[in-house]
Structures are given as structure tokens and as C-alpha cells.
PDB file of C-alpha atoms in Angstrom:
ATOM      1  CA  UNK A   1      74.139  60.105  84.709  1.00  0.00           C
ATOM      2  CA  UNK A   2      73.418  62.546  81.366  1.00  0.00           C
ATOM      3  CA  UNK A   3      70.024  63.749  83.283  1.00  0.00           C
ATOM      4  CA  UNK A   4      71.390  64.550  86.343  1.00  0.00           C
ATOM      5  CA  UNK A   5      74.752  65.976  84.536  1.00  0.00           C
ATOM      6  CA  UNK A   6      71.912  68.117  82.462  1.00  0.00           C
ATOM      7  CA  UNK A   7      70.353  69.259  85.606  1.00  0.00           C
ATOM      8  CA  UNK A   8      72.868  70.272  87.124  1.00  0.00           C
ATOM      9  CA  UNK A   9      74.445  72.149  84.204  1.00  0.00           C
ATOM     10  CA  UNK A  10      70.718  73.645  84.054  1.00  0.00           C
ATOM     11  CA  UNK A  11      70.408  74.922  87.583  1.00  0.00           C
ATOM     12  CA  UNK A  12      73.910  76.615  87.527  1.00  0.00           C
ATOM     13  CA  UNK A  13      72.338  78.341  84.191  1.00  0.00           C
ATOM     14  CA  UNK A  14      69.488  79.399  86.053  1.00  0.00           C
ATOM     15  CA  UNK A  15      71.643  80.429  89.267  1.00  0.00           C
ATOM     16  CA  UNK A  16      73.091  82.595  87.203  1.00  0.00           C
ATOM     17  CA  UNK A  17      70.533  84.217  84.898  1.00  0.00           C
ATOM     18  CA  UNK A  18      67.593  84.649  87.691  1.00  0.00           C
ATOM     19  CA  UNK A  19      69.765  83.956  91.113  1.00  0.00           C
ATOM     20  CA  UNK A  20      68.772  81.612  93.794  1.00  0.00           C
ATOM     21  CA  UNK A  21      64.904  80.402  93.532  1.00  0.00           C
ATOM     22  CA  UNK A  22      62.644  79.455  96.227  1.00  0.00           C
ATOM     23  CA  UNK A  23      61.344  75.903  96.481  1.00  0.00           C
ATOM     24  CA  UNK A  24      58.332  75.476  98.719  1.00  0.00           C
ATOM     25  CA  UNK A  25      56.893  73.032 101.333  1.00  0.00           C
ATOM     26  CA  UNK A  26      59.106  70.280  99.700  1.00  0.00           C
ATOM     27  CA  UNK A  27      58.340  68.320 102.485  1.00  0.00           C
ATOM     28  CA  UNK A  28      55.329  67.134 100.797  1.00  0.00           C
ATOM     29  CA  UNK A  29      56.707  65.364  98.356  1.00  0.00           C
ATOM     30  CA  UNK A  30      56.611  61.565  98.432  1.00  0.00           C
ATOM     31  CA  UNK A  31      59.665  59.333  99.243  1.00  0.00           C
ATOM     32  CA  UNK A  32      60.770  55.877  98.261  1.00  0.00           C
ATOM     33  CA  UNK A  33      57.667  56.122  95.148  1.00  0.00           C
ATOM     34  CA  UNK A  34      57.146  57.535  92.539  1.00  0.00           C
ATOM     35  CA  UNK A  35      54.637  60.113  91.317  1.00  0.00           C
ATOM     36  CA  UNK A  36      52.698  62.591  88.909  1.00  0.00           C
ATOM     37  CA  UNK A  37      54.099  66.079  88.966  1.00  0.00           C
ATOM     38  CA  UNK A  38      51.396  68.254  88.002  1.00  0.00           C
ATOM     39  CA  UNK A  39      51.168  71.700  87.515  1.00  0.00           C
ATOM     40  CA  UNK A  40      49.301  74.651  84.742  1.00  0.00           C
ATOM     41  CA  UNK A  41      52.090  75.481  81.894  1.00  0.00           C
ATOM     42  CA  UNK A  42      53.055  79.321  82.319  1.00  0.00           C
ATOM     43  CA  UNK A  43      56.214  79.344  80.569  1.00  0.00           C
ATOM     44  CA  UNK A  44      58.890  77.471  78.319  1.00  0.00           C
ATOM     45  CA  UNK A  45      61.061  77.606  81.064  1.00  0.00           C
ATOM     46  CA  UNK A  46      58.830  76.216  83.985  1.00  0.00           C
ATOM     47  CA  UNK A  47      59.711  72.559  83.797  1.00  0.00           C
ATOM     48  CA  UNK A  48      63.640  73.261  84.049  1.00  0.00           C
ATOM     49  CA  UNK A  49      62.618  74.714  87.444  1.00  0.00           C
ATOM     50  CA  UNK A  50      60.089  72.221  88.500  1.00  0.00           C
ATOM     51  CA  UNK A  51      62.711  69.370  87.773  1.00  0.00           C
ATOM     52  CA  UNK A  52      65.234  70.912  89.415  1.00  0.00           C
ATOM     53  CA  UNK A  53      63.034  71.987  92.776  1.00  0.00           C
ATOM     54  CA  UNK A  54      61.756  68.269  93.318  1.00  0.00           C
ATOM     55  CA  UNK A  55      65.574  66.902  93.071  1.00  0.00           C
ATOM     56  CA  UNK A  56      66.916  64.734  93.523  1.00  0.00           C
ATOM     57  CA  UNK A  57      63.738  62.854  92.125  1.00  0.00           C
ATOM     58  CA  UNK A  58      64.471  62.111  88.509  1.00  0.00           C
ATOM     59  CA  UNK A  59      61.612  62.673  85.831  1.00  0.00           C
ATOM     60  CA  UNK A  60      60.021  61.225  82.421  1.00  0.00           C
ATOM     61  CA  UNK A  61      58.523  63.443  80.822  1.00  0.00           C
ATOM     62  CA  UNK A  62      56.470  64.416  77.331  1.00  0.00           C
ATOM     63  CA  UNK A  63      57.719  65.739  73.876  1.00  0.00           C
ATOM     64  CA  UNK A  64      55.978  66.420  70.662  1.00  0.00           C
ATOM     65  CA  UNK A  65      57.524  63.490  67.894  1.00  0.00           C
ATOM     66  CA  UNK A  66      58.543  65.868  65.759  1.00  0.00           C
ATOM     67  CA  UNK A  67      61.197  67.208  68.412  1.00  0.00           C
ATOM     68  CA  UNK A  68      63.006  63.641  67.779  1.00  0.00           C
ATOM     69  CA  UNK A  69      63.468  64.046  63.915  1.00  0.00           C
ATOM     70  CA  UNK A  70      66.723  66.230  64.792  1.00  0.00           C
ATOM     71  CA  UNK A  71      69.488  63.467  65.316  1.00  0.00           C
ATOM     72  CA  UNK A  72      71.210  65.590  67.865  1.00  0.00           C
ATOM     73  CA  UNK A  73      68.293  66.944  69.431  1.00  0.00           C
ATOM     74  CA  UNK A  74      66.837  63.093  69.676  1.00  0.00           C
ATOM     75  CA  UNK A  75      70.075  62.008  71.501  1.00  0.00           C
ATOM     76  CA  UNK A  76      69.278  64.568  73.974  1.00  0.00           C
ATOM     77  CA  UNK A  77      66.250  64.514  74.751  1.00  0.00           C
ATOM     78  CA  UNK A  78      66.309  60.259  75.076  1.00  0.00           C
ATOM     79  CA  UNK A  79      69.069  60.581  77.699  1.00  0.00           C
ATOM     80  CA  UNK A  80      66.922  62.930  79.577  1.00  0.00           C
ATOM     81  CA  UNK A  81      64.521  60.486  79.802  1.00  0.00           C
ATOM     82  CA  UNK A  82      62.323  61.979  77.252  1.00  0.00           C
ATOM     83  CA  UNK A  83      59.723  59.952  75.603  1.00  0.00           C
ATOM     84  CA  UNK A  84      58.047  60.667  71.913  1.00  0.00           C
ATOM     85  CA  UNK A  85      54.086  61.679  71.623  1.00  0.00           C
ATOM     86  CA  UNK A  86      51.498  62.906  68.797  1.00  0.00           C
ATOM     87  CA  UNK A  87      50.004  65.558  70.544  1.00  0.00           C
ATOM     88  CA  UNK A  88      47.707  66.424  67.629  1.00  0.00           C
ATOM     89  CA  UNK A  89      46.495  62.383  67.764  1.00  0.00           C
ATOM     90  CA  UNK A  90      48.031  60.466  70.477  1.00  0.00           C
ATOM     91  CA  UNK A  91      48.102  56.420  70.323  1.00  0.00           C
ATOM     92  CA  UNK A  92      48.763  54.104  73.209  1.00  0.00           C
ATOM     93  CA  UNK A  93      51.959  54.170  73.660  1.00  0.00           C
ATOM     94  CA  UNK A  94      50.975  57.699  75.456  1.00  0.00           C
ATOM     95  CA  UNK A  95      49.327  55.412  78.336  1.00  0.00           C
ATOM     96  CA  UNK A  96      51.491  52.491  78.210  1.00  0.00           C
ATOM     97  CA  UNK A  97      55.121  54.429  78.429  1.00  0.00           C
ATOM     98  CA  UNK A  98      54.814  56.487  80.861  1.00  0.00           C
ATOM     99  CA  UNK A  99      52.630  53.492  82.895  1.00  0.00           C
ATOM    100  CA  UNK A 100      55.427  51.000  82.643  1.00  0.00           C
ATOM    101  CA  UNK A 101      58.345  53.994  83.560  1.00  0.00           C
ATOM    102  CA  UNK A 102      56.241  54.752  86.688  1.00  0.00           C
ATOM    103  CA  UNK A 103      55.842  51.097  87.252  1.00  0.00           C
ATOM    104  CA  UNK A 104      59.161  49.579  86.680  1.00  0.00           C
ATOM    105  CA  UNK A 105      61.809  52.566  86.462  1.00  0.00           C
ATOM    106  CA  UNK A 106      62.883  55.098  89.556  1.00  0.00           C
ATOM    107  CA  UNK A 107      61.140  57.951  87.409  1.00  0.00           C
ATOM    108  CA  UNK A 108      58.568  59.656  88.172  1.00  0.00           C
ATOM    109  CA  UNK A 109      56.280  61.977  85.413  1.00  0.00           C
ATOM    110  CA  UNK A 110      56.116  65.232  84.931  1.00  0.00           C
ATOM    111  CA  UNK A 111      53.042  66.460  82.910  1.00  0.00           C
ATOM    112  CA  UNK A 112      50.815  69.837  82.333  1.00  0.00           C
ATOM    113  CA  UNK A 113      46.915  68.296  82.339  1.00  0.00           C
ATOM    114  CA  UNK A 114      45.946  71.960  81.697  1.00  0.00           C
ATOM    115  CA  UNK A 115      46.789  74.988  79.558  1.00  0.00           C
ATOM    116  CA  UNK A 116      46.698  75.702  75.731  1.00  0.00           C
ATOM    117  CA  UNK A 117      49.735  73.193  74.375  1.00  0.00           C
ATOM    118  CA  UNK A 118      47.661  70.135  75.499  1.00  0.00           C
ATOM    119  CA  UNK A 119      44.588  68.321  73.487  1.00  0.00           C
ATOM    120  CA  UNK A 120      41.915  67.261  76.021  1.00  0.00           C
ATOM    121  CA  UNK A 121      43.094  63.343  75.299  1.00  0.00           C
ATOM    122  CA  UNK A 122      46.154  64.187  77.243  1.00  0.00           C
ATOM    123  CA  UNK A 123      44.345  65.559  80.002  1.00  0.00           C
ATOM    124  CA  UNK A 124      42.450  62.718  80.323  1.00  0.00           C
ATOM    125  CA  UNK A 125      45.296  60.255  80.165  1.00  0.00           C
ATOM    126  CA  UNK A 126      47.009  62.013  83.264  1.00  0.00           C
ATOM    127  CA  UNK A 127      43.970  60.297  85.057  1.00  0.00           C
ATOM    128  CA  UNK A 128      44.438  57.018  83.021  1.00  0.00           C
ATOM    129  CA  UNK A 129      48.288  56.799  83.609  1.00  0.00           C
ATOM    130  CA  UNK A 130      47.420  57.400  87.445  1.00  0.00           C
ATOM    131  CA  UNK A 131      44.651  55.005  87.787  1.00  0.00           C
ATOM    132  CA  UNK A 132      47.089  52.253  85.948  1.00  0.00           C
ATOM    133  CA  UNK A 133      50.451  52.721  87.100  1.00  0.00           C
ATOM    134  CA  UNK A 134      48.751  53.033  90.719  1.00  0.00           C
ATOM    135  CA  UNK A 135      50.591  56.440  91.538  1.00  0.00           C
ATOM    136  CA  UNK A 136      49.497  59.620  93.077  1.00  0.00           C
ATOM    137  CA  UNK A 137      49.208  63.260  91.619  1.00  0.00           C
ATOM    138  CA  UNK A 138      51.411  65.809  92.920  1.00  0.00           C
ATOM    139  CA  UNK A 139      50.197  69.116  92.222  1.00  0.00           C
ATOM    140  CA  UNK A 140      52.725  72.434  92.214  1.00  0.00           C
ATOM    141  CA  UNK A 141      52.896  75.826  90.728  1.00  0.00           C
ATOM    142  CA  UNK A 142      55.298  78.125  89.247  1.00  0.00           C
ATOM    143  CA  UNK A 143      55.327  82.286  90.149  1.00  0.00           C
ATOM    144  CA  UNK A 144      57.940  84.006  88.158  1.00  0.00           C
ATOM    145  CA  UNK A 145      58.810  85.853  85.203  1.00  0.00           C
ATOM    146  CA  UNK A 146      56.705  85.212  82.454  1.00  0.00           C
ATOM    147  CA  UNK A 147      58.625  86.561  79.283  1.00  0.00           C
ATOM    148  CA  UNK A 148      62.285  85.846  78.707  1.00  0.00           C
ATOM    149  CA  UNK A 149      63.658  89.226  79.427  1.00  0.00           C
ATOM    150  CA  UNK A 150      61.950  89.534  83.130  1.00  0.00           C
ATOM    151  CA  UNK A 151      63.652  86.169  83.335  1.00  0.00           C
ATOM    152  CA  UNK A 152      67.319  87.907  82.824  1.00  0.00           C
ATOM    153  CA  UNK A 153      66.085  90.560  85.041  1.00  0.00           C
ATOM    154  CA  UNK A 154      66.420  88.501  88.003  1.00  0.00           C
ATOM    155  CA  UNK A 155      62.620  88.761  89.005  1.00  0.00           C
ATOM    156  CA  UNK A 156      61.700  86.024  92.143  1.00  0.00           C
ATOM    157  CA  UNK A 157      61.073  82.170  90.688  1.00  0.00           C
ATOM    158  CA  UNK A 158      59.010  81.070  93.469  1.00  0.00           C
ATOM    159  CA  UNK A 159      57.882  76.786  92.981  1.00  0.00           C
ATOM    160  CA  UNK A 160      55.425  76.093  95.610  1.00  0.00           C
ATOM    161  CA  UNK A 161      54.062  71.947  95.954  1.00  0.00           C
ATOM    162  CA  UNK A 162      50.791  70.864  97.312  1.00  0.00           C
ATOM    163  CA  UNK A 163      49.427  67.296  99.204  1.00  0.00           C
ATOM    164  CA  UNK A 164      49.595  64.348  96.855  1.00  0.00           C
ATOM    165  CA  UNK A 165      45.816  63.861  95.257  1.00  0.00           C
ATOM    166  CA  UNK A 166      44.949  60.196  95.585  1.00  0.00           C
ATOM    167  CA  UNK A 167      43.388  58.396  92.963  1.00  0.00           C
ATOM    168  CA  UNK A 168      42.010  55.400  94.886  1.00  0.00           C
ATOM    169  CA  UNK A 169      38.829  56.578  94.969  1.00  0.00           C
ATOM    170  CA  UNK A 170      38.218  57.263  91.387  1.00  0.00           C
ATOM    171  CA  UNK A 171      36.698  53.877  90.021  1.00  0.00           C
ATOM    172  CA  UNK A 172      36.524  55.428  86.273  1.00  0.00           C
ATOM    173  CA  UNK A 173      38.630  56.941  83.680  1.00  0.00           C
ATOM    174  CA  UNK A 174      35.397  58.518  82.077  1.00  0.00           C
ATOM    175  CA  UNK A 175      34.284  62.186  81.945  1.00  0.00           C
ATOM    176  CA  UNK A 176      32.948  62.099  85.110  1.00  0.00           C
ATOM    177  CA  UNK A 177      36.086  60.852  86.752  1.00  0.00           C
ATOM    178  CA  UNK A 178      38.157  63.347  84.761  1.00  0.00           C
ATOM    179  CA  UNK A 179      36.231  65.856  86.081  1.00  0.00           C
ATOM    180  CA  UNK A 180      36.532  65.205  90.066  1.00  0.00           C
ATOM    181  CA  UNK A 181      40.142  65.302  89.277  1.00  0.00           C
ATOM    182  CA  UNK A 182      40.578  68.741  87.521  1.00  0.00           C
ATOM    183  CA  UNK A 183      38.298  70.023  89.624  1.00  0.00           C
ATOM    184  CA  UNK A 184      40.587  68.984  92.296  1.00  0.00           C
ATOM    185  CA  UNK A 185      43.823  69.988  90.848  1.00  0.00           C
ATOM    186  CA  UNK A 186      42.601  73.225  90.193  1.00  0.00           C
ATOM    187  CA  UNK A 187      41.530  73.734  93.690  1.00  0.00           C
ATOM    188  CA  UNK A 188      45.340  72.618  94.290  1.00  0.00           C
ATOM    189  CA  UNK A 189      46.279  75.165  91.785  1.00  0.00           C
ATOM    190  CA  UNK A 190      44.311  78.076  92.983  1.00  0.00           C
ATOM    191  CA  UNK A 191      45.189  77.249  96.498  1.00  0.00           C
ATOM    192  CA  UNK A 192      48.808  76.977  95.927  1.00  0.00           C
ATOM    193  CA  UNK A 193      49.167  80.361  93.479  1.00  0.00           C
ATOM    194  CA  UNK A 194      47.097  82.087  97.010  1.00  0.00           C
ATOM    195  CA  UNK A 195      50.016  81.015  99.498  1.00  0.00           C
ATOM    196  CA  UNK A 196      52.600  82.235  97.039  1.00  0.00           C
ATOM    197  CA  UNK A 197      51.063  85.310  95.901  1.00  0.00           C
ATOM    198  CA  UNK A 198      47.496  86.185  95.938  1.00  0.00           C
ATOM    199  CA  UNK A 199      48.374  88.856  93.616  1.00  0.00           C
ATOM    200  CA  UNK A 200      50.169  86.620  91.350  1.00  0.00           C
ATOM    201  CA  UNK A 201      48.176  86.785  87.990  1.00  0.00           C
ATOM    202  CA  UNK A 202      48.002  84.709  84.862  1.00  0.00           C
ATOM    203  CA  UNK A 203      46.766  84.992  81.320  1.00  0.00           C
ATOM    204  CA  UNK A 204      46.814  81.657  78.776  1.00  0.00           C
ATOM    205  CA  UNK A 205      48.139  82.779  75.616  1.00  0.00           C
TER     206      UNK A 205
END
């Protein structure tokens, strides 16, 4: 009930910061399972909207450990179904949370395999937490403002989703294996970012 009181309170924040966004080819999206949501980090911002377009799916999702030192912060973030990692030197409860949420919970995951604020072991475990938890990858993209005052400025938030990337096929875990699926995801990616806005440009800062 607190996450979907939280997302709602969220989107009516957005409504009225930005206006109304636009939420593409939704009809991709899996039913009745649950799923990766994948997409390149562009902004602070971008999961809010990427939670909020693939309602009324609810989502797990990542947070540094220190983020749960803060008593109120930690009460927050656990009731929106946040779960503690060491980005700098992640252990296995990296794999085996999100693996038994996908498995046994109605949440599905929302993760950023690419992008500056993520060590190459959480790339790889994207794959890993696929492969285990038997799920597919969902990959979407975010065109919008990308500083906080084009945000107030009421600049277009487009979220555009792709197919569902099956894993079936990927026997391995290893580099090689990692690499069929970035390479696929970025296809996804590049693809998706085209039938928005081929103009649509992005630096990693």
C-alpha cells in the first residue's frame, strides 16, 4: 500500500512540475510475470517515471547501503520495496534478493546495466539474476529534460518500451554471455531512442 500511495503521490508531483508524459507501446509489456526493466541512466529523476509508466506493475529495485544509515530515509525506502547493495563491492545477496523477489514476490526489477553509477559486477549480475530467477529483460528508454530546471520548464518526458529480450538461449553467465546481452540491449536502446527521437542526444557525465 506505501509504494503505490508513493507513486501515486509521485506522479501527481510530476503532473504538475512537467505536465502529462507520454508512455509508449505499453502493450509490450508482459502480463501475469514478472520481469527486468532495463534501461541507460540519464537522470536522477528517470526511474520515478519509468515506475510510474509500467503501472500498475510494482518494482524492487537497487540502492547504495549507505542510503539506509538514515533511520527515516531507511523506513522509506524499505516500504518502497527497496533493497540494500555495495556498489563499490557487491556480495551475494545482490544475486540472491532480487532472484528470490522475482521468484516468489509480485515484483518485478528495475535496474540500469549501463551508464557511469554502475561497477561492471552489476552489469553482469543483470544477466545472472535473469538466467536464475528465469525472467525476461525488458528494455525502455527515457527522452526528456536532462537538468532539473528544463524539468520545471515543462519540456516533453517521452518513456518508450521495447520486446522482452529472452534469456533462454544464453547457457552462460560468463563474458561472452554478458556480451550477447549488452550488445542486444543496446541495439534495444539505440532502436528505441530512434522511434522517439532520432535527434534525441545523450552525453554520460
Amino acid at each position: 500500500m506505501f509504494y503505490l500511495f508513493m507513486r501515486g503521490l509521485v506522479k501527481g508531483l510530476l503532473f504538475l512540475v512537467n505536465g502529462r508524459a507520454r508512455y509508449e507501446n505499453k502493450e509490450v509489456l508482459p502480463q501475469n510475470e514478472n520481469y527486468i526493466l532495463a534501461a541507460p541512466h540519464r537522470t536522477w529523476w528517470e526511474p520515478l517515471y519509468l515506475a510510474i509508466a509500467a503501472g500498475p506493475k510494482k518494482f524492487a529495485f537497487m540502492a547504495k547501503e549507505e542510503l539506509f544509515k538514515n533511520p527515516i530515509l531507511r523506513f522509506i525506502l524499505v516500504h518502497a520495496n527497496a533493497f540494500a547493495v555495495k556498489r563499490e563491492n557487491p556480495g551475494p545477496s545482490t544475486i540472491k534478493t532480487p532472484v528470490k523477489l522475482l521468484r516468489e514476490t509480485d515484483l518485478s526489477l528495475l535496474m540500469f546495466p549501463s551508464g557511469t553509477r554502475h561497477s561492471t559486477e552489476l552489469k553482469g549480475g543483470m544477466v545472472v539474476i535473469g538466467r536464475m530467477a528465469k525472467v525476461r529483460i525488458v528494455p525502455c528508454v527515457y527522452q526528456g529534460p536532462l537538468r532539473l530546471k528544463d524539468l520545471f520548464k515543462r519540456k516533453r518526458v517521452t518513456v518508450r518500451f521495447g520486446e522482452p529480450i529472452d534469456l533462454s538461449d544464453i547457457k552462460k553467465a560468463d563474458e561472452a554471455g554478458m556480451q550477447v546481452v549488452e550488445q542486444r540491449l543496446q541495439s534495444s536502446f539505440d532502436q528505441l531512442d530512434e522511434e522517439i527521437d532520432p535527434n534525441f542526444h545523450y552525453e554520460a557525465k
